[in-house]
Amino acid sequence: MRRVLVLLPAWAWLLAFVAAPAVILLGIAFGTGAEGVPPFRWPFGPGLAWQGSFGNLATLIQDEFYRDSLWRAALLAGSTAVLTLLLGFPMAFAIARARRGWRVPLLALVLLPFWTGFLLRMGAFIGLLRDQGLVNAALLGLGLIEEPLTLLYTEGAMLAGMVHAYLPFAVLPLYATLSRLDPVLEQAAADLGATPATVFWTVTLPLALPGVVAASLLVFIPAAGEFVIPELLGPSDALPVGRVLWQEFFSNRDWPMAAALAVALLALLIVPIRLFQRAS
Amino acid sequence: MWRGVLVLGLGFLWVPVLLLVGFAFSADRIPFQWGGFSLHWFAALATNERLVEAAWLSLRVASGSATLATLIGGVAGFALARWGAFAGRGLFGALIGAPLVLPEVVTALAMLLLFVTLEAAIGWPAGRGALTILLAHATLGAAYVAVVVQARLAGTERVLEEAAMDLGAGPLATFRTITLPLMAPALAAGWLLAFTLSFDDLVIASFVSGPAGTTLPVLVFSALRLGLTPEINALGAVILALAGLCVALAALLLRARWLEGGGEGG
């Protein structure tokens, strides 16, 4: 009984600020736009009379623009996950095999940028990649190029920003798995005549697989909804679903369409999210 | 080869940050151009009223929401770690953890729709601003605090609590004298994490704030959309210094033992 009382405030909070918003979001995805504040009508009128519409979901499925935005989000999140793994795995491995006293400082070096203001780091990329930016100035100074290259507002700049922002999310779970991996197993394989490459592919990687799965999901899930990085660094026609949702909400003030996009994004992520919850 | 990639990766992470900080001390009007050493942009930062106001709002929202998050997340993490299969555990765990796995835009939009609906139905919260950002950030922070607390308690022996009970301590006395001190480092680290999340958040703050709720990231974002200014460099230097301080503090609190992996444990 006392336990119920102790948890009561937490239950109330979670029902009010987690469960209720989810239900409302789902409801408004079936609502319709309206003039006024707030700019939408509930799908259910007085006496629970149905006044909603499936129009938003139909638009989502039929209109190429919206379908494309979901596909672009998946592509962006997928390439970010692959790139952060390619960079993050060797980093985590090197930290896990570093001397004991080195591991925590090295991990801190990977994690600290995560605490330094995400927007400011994106600002740094703008300063580096602009036409008059530091990278172009260096290349011009070295005589490698004649004209400044267009680096900012490209797919490349967007991916660099994504990898920069999400790399710590990948390194941490990879390190957690790799640091528990006993080097004796690899030595045994080597003693039995396996080449370093064979040891890696047949011993290290299979044992590290849970960490690889966790890392890629931990990057993919938030990256799929990313808005800020494509907006600040990407080309204006790179419109993943996060950016389209933002536009629908702030520019078009079509709140039901924004809600429908959020529901679609969740539907896209339901399998990765379930996998992640089972993995952790 | 592994070490080479580590150096490369650390370079990729740090070079932009260090250049940002370094050029904060440049006198030049154009960001990322060296025009001699100067503290001019730090002075400009301090006299920029909108920026100081936004920073102050961010600080208040972040400390308030981190405190609320620590209370809720602390209780939740304790219950999940110590109470076994209590009634509704599955739902409780899913709700507390949901903000961890939902993309920010989804959480942000859902929160805003809740506040708008609540205001229409019961008149509270009236308008949107500091209070709505605080409530939304506390919900996000609680998810992280719960994870940290649960992990900490899972790594400690229940033997201590059982011994206290055997020696005649009631559940409340046991909690106060044994469990709470065990949880304390996780609570402190969780508070810092929730503070940073709130202080750094743009997406949720943009959705759930009205004109009265311009936090620091909202201001920085609108500035970055127009282009970079040297003041942003200076702000970056200040925040990096503060973040370094916080991380050092958190590392001391947790004594960084769990990071070493294996070994002696909690």
XYZ file of C-alpha atoms in Angstrom, chain A:
280
model
C 0.000 0.000 0.000
C 2.789 2.365 0.962
C 4.532 1.515 -2.292
C 1.470 2.627 -4.229
C 1.551 5.974 -2.416
C 5.274 6.445 -3.079
C 4.834 5.833 -6.789
C 1.603 7.818 -7.102
C 3.222 11.154 -8.085
C 5.455 9.433 -10.639
C 2.488 7.548 -12.111
C 0.467 10.771 -12.298
C 3.344 12.562 -14.009
C 3.894 9.809 -16.559
C 0.215 9.450 -17.387
C -0.161 13.215 -17.774
C 3.061 14.004 -19.650
C 3.889 10.800 -21.536
C 0.725 8.749 -22.068
C -1.706 11.640 -22.627
C 0.457 13.449 -25.217
C 0.832 10.199 -27.188
C -2.944 9.679 -27.254
C -3.569 13.308 -28.220
C -0.943 13.161 -30.993
C -2.585 10.078 -32.449
C -6.035 11.712 -32.181
C -5.030 14.935 -33.884
C -3.442 13.039 -36.773
C -7.071 12.222 -37.656
C -8.270 15.760 -36.966
C -8.813 18.528 -39.472
C -7.330 21.971 -39.822
C -9.351 24.967 -38.667
C -9.087 28.707 -38.425
C -8.257 30.056 -35.000
C -6.329 29.006 -31.910
C -5.561 26.124 -31.738
C -5.632 25.647 -35.511
C -7.259 22.213 -35.557
C -10.483 20.382 -34.801
C -10.615 17.169 -32.821
C -11.723 14.074 -34.742
C -14.544 13.672 -32.208
C -17.124 16.418 -31.694
C -19.667 16.742 -28.854
C -21.218 13.395 -27.943
C -18.255 11.649 -29.594
C -19.659 12.323 -33.050
C -16.998 11.522 -35.670
C -15.854 14.647 -37.469
C -12.325 13.572 -38.271
C -10.767 12.529 -41.522
C -8.349 10.012 -42.898
C -7.254 12.643 -45.392
C -3.859 13.284 -43.789
C -2.891 9.636 -43.770
C -4.148 9.236 -47.353
C -2.051 12.252 -48.395
C 0.966 10.770 -46.644
C 0.665 7.560 -48.601
C -0.314 9.066 -51.961
C 1.728 12.266 -52.149
C 5.227 11.626 -53.403
C 6.623 14.588 -51.424
C 5.695 13.065 -48.062
C 6.599 9.509 -49.037
C 9.925 10.845 -50.195
C 10.535 12.640 -46.886
C 10.161 9.355 -44.995
C 12.494 7.610 -47.422
C 15.048 10.439 -47.123
C 14.891 10.246 -43.329
C 15.554 6.497 -43.442
C 18.416 7.045 -45.881
C 19.945 9.847 -43.800
C 19.643 7.861 -40.556
C 20.981 4.707 -42.250
C 24.031 6.394 -43.753
C 24.718 8.200 -40.475
C 24.557 4.885 -38.606
C 26.943 3.183 -41.075
C 29.449 6.047 -41.043
C 29.449 6.406 -37.241
C 29.964 2.634 -36.918
C 32.876 2.652 -39.366
C 34.544 5.430 -37.412
C 33.263 4.523 -33.934
C 34.130 0.806 -33.897
C 37.909 1.226 -34.303
C 37.816 4.099 -31.815
C 35.964 2.054 -29.204
C 38.268 -0.913 -29.842
C 41.397 1.189 -29.411
C 40.033 2.640 -26.144
C 39.052 -0.797 -24.834
C 42.596 -2.084 -25.518
C 44.342 0.999 -24.164
C 46.124 0.827 -20.816
C 43.796 0.968 -17.828
C 44.617 4.508 -16.759
C 44.044 5.801 -20.293
C 40.562 4.464 -20.855
C 38.505 6.912 -18.828
C 40.299 10.038 -20.122
C 39.983 8.803 -23.721
C 36.265 8.048 -23.254
C 35.821 11.467 -21.694
C 37.444 13.004 -24.788
C 34.873 11.228 -26.974
C 31.934 12.197 -24.774
C 32.878 15.749 -23.840
C 31.905 17.324 -27.196
C 28.416 15.938 -26.492
C 28.221 18.389 -23.595
C 29.589 21.445 -25.384
C 26.468 22.788 -27.000
C 25.304 20.969 -30.056
C 24.287 24.127 -31.947
C 27.658 25.738 -31.324
C 29.390 22.741 -32.869
C 27.179 23.075 -35.939
C 28.185 26.754 -35.949
C 31.801 25.625 -36.089
C 31.043 23.533 -39.177
C 29.458 26.571 -40.827
C 32.605 28.581 -40.073
C 34.835 25.857 -41.509
C 32.858 25.015 -44.628
C 31.588 28.398 -45.851
C 32.838 29.656 -49.236
C 35.123 32.054 -47.320
C 35.590 29.472 -44.576
C 38.729 28.024 -43.100
C 38.835 24.873 -45.269
C 38.552 26.841 -48.496
C 41.088 29.393 -47.263
C 43.535 26.585 -46.499
C 43.042 24.889 -49.869
C 43.391 28.211 -51.733
C 46.468 29.074 -49.682
C 48.090 25.762 -50.582
C 47.305 26.409 -54.228
C 45.299 23.183 -54.503
C 42.229 24.960 -55.864
C 41.691 28.177 -57.825
C 38.101 28.898 -56.828
C 36.471 28.253 -53.444
C 34.613 24.948 -53.390
C 30.947 24.838 -52.422
C 31.133 22.795 -49.239
C 28.364 24.174 -47.040
C 24.729 23.313 -47.771
C 25.685 20.019 -49.403
C 24.923 16.395 -48.591
C 28.548 16.005 -47.502
C 28.366 18.857 -44.993
C 25.106 17.433 -43.640
C 26.621 13.959 -43.189
C 29.753 15.390 -41.539
C 27.539 17.233 -39.058
C 25.442 14.122 -38.426
C 28.504 11.940 -37.769
C 29.950 14.618 -35.505
C 26.749 14.846 -33.472
C 26.041 11.106 -33.211
C 29.533 9.596 -32.883
C 29.479 9.540 -29.041
C 26.156 7.630 -29.136
C 27.900 4.879 -31.121
C 31.203 4.761 -29.242
C 29.656 4.309 -25.786
C 27.710 1.042 -26.381
C 30.537 -0.304 -28.585
C 33.031 0.363 -25.820
C 30.755 -1.266 -23.240
C 30.745 -4.506 -25.275
C 34.355 -4.450 -26.405
C 35.757 -3.762 -22.934
C 34.104 -6.947 -21.662
C 35.571 -9.007 -24.494
C 38.431 -11.168 -23.227
C 41.597 -10.748 -25.368
C 42.529 -14.350 -24.410
C 39.989 -15.608 -26.971
C 41.713 -13.680 -29.742
C 45.128 -14.877 -28.606
C 43.894 -18.461 -28.655
C 42.686 -18.071 -32.238
C 46.004 -16.490 -33.225
C 47.971 -19.271 -31.512
C 45.987 -21.786 -33.515
C 47.210 -20.124 -36.684
C 44.512 -17.603 -37.603
C 45.675 -14.455 -39.361
C 44.797 -11.112 -37.710
C 42.050 -10.583 -40.309
C 40.557 -14.008 -39.624
C 40.697 -13.392 -35.887
C 38.818 -10.144 -36.355
C 36.092 -11.545 -38.619
C 35.563 -14.848 -36.794
C 36.188 -13.930 -33.139
C 36.138 -10.200 -32.361
C 33.291 -9.038 -34.576
C 30.811 -11.845 -33.749
C 31.414 -11.301 -30.015
C 30.973 -7.543 -30.431
C 27.737 -7.912 -32.397
C 25.374 -6.928 -29.546
C 27.279 -3.667 -29.178
C 27.176 -3.056 -32.931
C 23.397 -3.594 -32.965
C 22.848 -1.335 -29.948
C 25.097 1.383 -31.394
C 23.439 1.420 -34.802
C 19.946 1.597 -33.268
C 21.004 4.287 -30.810
C 22.135 6.383 -33.786
C 19.408 5.437 -36.279
C 16.385 6.173 -34.070
C 17.094 9.812 -33.157
C 18.776 10.526 -36.525
C 15.580 9.560 -38.382
C 13.771 12.521 -36.837
C 16.666 14.943 -37.162
C 15.754 18.486 -38.162
C 18.491 20.858 -37.064
C 21.488 19.444 -38.972
C 19.800 19.157 -42.401
C 18.405 22.656 -41.853
C 21.739 24.273 -40.924
C 24.205 22.309 -43.063
C 22.247 20.442 -45.741
C 21.058 21.517 -49.195
C 17.676 23.253 -49.250
C 16.119 20.333 -51.119
C 17.251 17.763 -48.550
C 13.926 17.379 -46.778
C 13.856 14.450 -44.406
C 10.640 13.987 -42.456
C 11.860 15.980 -39.443
C 12.299 19.065 -41.597
C 8.971 18.581 -43.392
C 7.200 18.151 -40.041
C 8.789 21.364 -38.827
C 7.619 23.201 -41.973
C 4.072 21.888 -41.678
C 3.962 22.998 -38.079
C 5.697 26.385 -38.109
C 5.271 27.651 -41.702
C 2.037 26.052 -42.915
C 0.435 25.849 -39.469
C -1.090 22.528 -40.515
C -0.957 20.855 -37.116
C -2.963 17.741 -38.062
C -0.578 17.080 -40.983
C 2.416 17.544 -38.650
C 0.833 15.063 -36.224
C 0.212 12.599 -39.054
C 3.879 12.888 -40.070
C 4.941 12.232 -36.472
C 2.742 9.120 -36.398
C 4.221 7.970 -39.723
C 7.748 8.482 -38.387
C 6.855 6.432 -35.326
C 5.425 3.682 -37.500
C 8.704 3.653 -39.425
C 10.662 3.423 -36.173
C 8.520 0.912 -34.295
C 10.662 -2.068 -35.344
C 14.022 -0.401 -34.519
C 12.615 0.851 -31.200
C 11.360 -2.617 -30.191
C 14.702 -4.130 -31.201
C 16.535 -1.540 -29.137
C 14.376 -2.152 -26.078
C 14.979 -5.884 -26.336
C 18.711 -5.345 -26.778
C 19.060 -3.156 -23.701
